[in-house]
PDB file of N, CA and C in Angstrom:
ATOM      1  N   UNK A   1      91.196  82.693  91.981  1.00 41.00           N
ATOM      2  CA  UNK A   1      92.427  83.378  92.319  1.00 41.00           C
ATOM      3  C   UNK A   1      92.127  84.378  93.432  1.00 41.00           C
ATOM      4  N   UNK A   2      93.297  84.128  94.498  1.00 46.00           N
ATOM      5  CA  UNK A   2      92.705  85.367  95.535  1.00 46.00           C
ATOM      6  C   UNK A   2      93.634  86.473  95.861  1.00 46.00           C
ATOM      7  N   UNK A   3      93.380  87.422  96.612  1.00 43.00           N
ATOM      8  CA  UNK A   3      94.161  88.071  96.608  1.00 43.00           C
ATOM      9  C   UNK A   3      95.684  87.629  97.124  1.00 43.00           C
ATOM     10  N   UNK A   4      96.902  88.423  96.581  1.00 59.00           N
ATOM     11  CA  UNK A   4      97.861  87.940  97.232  1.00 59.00           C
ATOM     12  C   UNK A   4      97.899  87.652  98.804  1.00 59.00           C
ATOM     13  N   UNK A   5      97.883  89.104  99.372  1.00 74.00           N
ATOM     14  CA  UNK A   5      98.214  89.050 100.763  1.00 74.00           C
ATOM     15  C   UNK A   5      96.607  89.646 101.644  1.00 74.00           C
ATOM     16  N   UNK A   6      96.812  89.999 102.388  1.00 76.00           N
ATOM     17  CA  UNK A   6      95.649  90.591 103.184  1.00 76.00           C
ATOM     18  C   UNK A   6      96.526  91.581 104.106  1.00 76.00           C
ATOM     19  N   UNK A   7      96.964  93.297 104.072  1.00 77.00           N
ATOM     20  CA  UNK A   7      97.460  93.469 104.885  1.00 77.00           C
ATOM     21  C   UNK A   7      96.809  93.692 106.256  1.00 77.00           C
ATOM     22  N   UNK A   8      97.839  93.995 107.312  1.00 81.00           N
ATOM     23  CA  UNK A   8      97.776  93.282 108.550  1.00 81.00           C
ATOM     24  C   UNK A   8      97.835  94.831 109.198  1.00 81.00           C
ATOM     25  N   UNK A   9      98.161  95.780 109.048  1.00 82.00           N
ATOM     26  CA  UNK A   9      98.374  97.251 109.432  1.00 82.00           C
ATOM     27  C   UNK A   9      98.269  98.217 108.388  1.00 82.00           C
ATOM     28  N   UNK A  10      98.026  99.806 108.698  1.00 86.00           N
ATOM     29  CA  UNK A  10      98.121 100.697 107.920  1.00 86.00           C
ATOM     30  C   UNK A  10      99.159 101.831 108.168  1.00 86.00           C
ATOM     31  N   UNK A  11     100.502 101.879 107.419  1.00 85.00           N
ATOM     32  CA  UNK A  11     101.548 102.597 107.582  1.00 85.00           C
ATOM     33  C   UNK A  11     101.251 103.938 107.594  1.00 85.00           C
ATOM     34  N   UNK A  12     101.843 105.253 108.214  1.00 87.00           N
ATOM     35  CA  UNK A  12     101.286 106.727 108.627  1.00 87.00           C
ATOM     36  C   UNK A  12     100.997 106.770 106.590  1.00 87.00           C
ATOM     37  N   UNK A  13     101.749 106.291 105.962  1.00 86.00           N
ATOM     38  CA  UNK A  13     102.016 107.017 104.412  1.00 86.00           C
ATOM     39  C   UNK A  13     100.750 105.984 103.412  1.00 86.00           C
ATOM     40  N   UNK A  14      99.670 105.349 103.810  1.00 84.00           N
ATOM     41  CA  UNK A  14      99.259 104.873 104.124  1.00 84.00           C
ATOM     42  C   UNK A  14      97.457 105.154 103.925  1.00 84.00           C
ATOM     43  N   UNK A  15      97.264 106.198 104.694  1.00 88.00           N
ATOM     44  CA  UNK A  15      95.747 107.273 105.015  1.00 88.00           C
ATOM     45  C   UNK A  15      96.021 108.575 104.964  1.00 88.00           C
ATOM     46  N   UNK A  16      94.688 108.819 104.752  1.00 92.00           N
ATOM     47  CA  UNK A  16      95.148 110.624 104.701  1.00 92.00           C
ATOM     48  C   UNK A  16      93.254 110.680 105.567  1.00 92.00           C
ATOM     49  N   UNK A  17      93.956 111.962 106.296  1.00 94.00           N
ATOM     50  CA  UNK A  17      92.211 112.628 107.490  1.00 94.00           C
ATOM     51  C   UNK A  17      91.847 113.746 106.421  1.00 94.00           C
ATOM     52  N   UNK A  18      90.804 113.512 106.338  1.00 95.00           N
ATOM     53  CA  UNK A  18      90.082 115.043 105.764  1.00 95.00           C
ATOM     54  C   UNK A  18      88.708 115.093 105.947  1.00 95.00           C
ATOM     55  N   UNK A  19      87.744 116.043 105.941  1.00 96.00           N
ATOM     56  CA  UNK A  19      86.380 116.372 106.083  1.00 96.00           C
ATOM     57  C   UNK A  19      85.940 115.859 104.713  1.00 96.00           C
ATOM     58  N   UNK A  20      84.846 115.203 105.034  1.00 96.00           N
ATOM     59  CA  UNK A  20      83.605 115.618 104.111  1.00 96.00           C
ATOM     60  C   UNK A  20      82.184 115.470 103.700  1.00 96.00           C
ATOM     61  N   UNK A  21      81.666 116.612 103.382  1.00 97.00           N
ATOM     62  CA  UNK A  21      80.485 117.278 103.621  1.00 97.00           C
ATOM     63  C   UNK A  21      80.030 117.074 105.503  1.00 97.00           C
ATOM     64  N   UNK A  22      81.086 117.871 105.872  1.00 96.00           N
ATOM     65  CA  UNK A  22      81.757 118.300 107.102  1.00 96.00           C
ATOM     66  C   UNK A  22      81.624 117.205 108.336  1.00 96.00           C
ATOM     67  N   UNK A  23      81.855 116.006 108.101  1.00 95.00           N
ATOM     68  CA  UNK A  23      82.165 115.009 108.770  1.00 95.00           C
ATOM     69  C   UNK A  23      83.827 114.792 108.624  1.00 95.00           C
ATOM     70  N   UNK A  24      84.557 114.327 109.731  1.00 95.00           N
ATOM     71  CA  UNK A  24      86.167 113.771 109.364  1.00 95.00           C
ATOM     72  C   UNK A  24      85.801 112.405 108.914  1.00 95.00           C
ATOM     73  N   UNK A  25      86.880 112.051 107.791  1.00 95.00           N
ATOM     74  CA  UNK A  25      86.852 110.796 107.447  1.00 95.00           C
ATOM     75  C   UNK A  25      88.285 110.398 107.774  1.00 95.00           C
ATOM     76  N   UNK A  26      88.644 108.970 107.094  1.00 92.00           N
ATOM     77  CA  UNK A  26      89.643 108.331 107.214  1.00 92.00           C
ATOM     78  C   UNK A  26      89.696 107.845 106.093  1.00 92.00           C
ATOM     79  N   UNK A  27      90.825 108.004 104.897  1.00 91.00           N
ATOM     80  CA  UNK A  27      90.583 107.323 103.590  1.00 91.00           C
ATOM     81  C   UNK A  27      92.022 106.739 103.555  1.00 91.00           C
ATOM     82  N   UNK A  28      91.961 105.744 103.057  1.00 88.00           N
ATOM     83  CA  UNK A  28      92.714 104.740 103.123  1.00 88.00           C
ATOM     84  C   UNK A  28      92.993 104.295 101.126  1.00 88.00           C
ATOM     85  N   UNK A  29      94.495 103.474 101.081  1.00 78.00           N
ATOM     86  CA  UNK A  29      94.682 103.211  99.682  1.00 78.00           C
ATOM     87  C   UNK A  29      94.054 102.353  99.549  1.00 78.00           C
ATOM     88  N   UNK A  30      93.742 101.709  98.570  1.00 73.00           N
ATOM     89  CA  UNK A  30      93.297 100.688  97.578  1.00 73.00           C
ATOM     90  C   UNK A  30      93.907  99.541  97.443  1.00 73.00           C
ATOM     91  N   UNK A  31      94.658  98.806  98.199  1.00 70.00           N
ATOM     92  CA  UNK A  31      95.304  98.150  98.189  1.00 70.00           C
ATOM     93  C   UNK A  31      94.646  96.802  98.970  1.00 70.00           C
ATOM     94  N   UNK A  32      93.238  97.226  99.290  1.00 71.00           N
ATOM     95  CA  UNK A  32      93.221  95.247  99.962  1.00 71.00           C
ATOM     96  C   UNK A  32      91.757  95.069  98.775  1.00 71.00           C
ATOM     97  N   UNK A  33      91.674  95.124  97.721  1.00 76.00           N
ATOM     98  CA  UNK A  33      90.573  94.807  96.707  1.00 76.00           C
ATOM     99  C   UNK A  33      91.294  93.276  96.080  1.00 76.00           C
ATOM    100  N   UNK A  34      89.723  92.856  96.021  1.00 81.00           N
ATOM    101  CA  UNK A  34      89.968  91.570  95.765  1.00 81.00           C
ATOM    102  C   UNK A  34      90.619  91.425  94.509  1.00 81.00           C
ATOM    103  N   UNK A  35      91.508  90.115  94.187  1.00 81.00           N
ATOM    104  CA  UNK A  35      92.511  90.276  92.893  1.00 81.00           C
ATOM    105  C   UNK A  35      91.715  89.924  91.696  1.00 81.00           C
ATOM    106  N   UNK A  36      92.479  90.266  90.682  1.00 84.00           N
ATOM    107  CA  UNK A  36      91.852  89.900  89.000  1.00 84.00           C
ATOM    108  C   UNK A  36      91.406  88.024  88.692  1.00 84.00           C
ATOM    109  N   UNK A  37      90.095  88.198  88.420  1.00 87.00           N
ATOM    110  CA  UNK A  37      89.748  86.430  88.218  1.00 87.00           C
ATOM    111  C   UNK A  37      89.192  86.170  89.806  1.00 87.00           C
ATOM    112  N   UNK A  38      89.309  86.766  90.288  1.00 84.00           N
ATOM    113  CA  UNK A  38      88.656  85.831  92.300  1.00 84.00           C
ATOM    114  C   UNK A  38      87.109  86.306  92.029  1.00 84.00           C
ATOM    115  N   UNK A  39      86.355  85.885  93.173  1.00 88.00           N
ATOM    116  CA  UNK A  39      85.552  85.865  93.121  1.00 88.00           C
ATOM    117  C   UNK A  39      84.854  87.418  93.926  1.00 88.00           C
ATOM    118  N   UNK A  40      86.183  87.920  94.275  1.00 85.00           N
ATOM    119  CA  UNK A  40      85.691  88.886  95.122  1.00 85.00           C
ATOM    120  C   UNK A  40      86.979  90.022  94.403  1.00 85.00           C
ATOM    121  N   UNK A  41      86.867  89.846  92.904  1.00 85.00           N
ATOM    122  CA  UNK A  41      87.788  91.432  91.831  1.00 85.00           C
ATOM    123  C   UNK A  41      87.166  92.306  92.620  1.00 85.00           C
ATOM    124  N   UNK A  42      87.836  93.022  92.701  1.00 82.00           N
ATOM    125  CA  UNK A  42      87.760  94.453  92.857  1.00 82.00           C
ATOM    126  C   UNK A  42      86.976  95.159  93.802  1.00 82.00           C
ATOM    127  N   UNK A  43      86.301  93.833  94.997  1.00 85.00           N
ATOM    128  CA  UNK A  43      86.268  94.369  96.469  1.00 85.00           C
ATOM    129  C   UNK A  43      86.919  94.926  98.011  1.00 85.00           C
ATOM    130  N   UNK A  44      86.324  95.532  98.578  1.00 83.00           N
ATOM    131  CA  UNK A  44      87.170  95.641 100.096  1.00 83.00           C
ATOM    132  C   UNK A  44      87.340  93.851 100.814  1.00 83.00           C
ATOM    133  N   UNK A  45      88.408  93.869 100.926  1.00 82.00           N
ATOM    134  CA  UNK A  45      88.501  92.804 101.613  1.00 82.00           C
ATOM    135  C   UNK A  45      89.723  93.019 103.395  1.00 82.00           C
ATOM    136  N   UNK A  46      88.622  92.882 104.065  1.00 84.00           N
ATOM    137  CA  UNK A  46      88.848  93.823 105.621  1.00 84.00           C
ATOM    138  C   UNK A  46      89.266  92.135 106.645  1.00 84.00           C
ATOM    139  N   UNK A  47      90.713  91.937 106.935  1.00 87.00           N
ATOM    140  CA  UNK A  47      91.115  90.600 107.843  1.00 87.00           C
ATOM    141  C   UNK A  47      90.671  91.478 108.871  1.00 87.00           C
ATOM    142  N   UNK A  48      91.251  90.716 110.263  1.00 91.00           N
ATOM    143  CA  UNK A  48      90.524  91.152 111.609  1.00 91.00           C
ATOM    144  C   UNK A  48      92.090  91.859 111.585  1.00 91.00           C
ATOM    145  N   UNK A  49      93.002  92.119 111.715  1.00 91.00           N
ATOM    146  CA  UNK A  49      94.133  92.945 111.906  1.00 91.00           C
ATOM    147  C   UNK A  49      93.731  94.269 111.332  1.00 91.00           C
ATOM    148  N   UNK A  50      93.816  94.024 109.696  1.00 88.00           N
ATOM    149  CA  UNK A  50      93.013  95.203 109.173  1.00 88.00           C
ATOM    150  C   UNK A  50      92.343  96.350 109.778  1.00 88.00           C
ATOM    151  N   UNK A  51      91.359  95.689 110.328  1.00 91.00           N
ATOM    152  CA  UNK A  51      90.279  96.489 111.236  1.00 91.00           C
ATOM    153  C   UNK A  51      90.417  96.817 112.390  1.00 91.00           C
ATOM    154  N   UNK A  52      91.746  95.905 112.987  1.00 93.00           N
ATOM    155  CA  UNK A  52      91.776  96.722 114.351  1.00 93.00           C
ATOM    156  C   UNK A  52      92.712  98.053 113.520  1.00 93.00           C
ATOM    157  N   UNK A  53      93.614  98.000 112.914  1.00 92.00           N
ATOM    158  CA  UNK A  53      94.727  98.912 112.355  1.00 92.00           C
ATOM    159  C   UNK A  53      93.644 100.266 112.098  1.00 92.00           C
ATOM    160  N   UNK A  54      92.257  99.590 111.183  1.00 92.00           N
ATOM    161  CA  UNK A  54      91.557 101.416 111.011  1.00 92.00           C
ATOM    162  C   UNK A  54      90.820 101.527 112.307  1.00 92.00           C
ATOM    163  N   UNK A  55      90.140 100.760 113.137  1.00 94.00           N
ATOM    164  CA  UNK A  55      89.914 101.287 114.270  1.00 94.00           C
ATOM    165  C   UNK A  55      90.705 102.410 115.633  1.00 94.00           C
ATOM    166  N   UNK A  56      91.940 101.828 115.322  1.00 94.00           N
ATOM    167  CA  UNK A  56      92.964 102.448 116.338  1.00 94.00           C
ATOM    168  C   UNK A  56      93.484 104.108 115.462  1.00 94.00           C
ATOM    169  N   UNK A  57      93.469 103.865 114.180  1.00 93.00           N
ATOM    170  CA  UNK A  57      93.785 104.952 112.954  1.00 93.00           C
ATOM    171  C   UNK A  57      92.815 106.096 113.339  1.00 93.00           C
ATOM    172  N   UNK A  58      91.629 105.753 113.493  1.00 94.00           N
ATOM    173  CA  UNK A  58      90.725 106.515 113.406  1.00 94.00           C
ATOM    174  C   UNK A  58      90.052 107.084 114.677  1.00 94.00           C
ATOM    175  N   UNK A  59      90.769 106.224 116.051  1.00 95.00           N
ATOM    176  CA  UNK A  59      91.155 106.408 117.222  1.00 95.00           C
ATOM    177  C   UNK A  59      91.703 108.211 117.348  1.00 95.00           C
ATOM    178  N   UNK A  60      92.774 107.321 116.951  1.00 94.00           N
ATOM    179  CA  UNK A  60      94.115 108.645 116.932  1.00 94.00           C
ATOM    180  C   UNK A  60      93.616 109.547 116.569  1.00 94.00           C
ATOM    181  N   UNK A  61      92.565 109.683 115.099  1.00 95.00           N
ATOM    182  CA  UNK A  61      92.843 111.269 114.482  1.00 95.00           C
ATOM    183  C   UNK A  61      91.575 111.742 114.852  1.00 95.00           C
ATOM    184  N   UNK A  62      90.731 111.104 115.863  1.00 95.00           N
ATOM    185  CA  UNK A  62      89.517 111.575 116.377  1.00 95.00           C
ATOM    186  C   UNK A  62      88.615 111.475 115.154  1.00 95.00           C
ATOM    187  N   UNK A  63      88.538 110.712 114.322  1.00 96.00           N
ATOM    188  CA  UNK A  63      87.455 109.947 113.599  1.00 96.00           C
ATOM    189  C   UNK A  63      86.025 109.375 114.474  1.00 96.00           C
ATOM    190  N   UNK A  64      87.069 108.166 115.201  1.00 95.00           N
ATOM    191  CA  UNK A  64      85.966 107.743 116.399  1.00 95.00           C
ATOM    192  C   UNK A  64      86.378 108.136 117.522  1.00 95.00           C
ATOM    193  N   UNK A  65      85.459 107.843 118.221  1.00 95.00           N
ATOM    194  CA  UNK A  65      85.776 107.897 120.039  1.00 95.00           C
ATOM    195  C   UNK A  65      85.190 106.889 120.901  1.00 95.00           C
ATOM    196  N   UNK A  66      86.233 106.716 121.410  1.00 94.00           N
ATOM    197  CA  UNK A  66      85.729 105.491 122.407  1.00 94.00           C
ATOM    198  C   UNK A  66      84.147 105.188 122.887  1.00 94.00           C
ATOM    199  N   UNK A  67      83.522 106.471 122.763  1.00 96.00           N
ATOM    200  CA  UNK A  67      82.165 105.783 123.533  1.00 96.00           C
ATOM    201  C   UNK A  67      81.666 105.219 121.877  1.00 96.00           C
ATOM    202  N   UNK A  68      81.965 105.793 120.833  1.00 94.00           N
ATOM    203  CA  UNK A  68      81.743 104.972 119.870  1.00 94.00           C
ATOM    204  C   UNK A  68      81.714 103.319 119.616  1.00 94.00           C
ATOM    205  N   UNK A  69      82.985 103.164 120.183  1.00 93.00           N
ATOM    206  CA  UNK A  69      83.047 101.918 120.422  1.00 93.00           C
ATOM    207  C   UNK A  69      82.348 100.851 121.318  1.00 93.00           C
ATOM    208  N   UNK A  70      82.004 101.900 122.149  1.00 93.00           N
ATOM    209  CA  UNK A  70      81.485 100.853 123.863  1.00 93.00           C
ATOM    210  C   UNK A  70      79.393 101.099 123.308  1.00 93.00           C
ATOM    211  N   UNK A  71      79.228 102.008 122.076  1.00 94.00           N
ATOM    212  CA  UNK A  71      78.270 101.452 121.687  1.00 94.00           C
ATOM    213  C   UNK A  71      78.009 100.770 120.800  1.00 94.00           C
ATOM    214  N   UNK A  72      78.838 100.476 120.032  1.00 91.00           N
ATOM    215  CA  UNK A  72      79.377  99.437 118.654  1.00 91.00           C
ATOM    216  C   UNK A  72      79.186  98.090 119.459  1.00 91.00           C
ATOM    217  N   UNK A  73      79.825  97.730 120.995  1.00 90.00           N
ATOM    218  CA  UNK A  73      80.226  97.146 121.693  1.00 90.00           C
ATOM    219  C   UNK A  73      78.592  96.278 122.152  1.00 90.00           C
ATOM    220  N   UNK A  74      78.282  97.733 122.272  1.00 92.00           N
ATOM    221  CA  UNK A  74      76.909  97.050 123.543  1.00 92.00           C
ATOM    222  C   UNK A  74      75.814  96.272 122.287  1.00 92.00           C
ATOM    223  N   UNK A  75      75.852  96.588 121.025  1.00 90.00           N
ATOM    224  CA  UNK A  75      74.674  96.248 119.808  1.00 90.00           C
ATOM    225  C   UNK A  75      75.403  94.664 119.740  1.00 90.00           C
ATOM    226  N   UNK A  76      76.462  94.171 120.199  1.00 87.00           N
ATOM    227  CA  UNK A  76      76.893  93.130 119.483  1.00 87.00           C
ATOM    228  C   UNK A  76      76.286  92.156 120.757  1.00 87.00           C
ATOM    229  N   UNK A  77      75.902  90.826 120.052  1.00 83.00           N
ATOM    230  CA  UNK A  77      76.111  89.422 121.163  1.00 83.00           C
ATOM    231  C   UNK A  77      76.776  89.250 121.781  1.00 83.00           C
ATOM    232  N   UNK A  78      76.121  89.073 123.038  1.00 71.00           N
ATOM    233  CA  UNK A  78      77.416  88.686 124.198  1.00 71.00           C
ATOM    234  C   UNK A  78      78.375  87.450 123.321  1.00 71.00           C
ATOM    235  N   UNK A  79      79.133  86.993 124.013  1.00 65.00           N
ATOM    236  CA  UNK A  79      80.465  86.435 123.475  1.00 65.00           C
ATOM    237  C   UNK A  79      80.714  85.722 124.483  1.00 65.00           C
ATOM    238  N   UNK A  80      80.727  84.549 124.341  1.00 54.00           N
ATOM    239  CA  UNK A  80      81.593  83.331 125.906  1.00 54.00           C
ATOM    240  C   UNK A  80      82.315  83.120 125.866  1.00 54.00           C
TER     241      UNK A  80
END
């Protein structure tokens, strides 16, 4: 059994920004864990929408910053 849906974005009502142990985080609901009986109960389960949605989230509230990305960027395999 899998999860119902996989959402695709994260609505403002959604995340909440807060520090901790004085880093900003980004915490997010509980809502993409794998369903009851699957093989993946009660995990994160992250589609590629998903992840752009907390990437851009965490954009905004200065979580990350772009050079974050362009070194996230440079560790990965080129791509053809």
């Amino acid at each position: 059994m899998h999860s119902q849906s996989i959402p695709e974005s994260i609505r403002e009502d959604e995340f909440a920004i807060d520090v901790i142990n004085g880093e900003k985080v980004l915490i997010t609901l509980p809502t993409i864990l794998g369903g009851r009986g699957s093989e993946w109960e009660g995990s994160p389960i992250f589609g590629r929408h998903y992840l752009m949605a907390l990437l851009q989230r965490g954009m905004e509230h200065d979580v990350l910053q772009p050079a974050d990305i362009q070194r996230l960027l440079s560790r990965c395999p080129a791509q053809s």
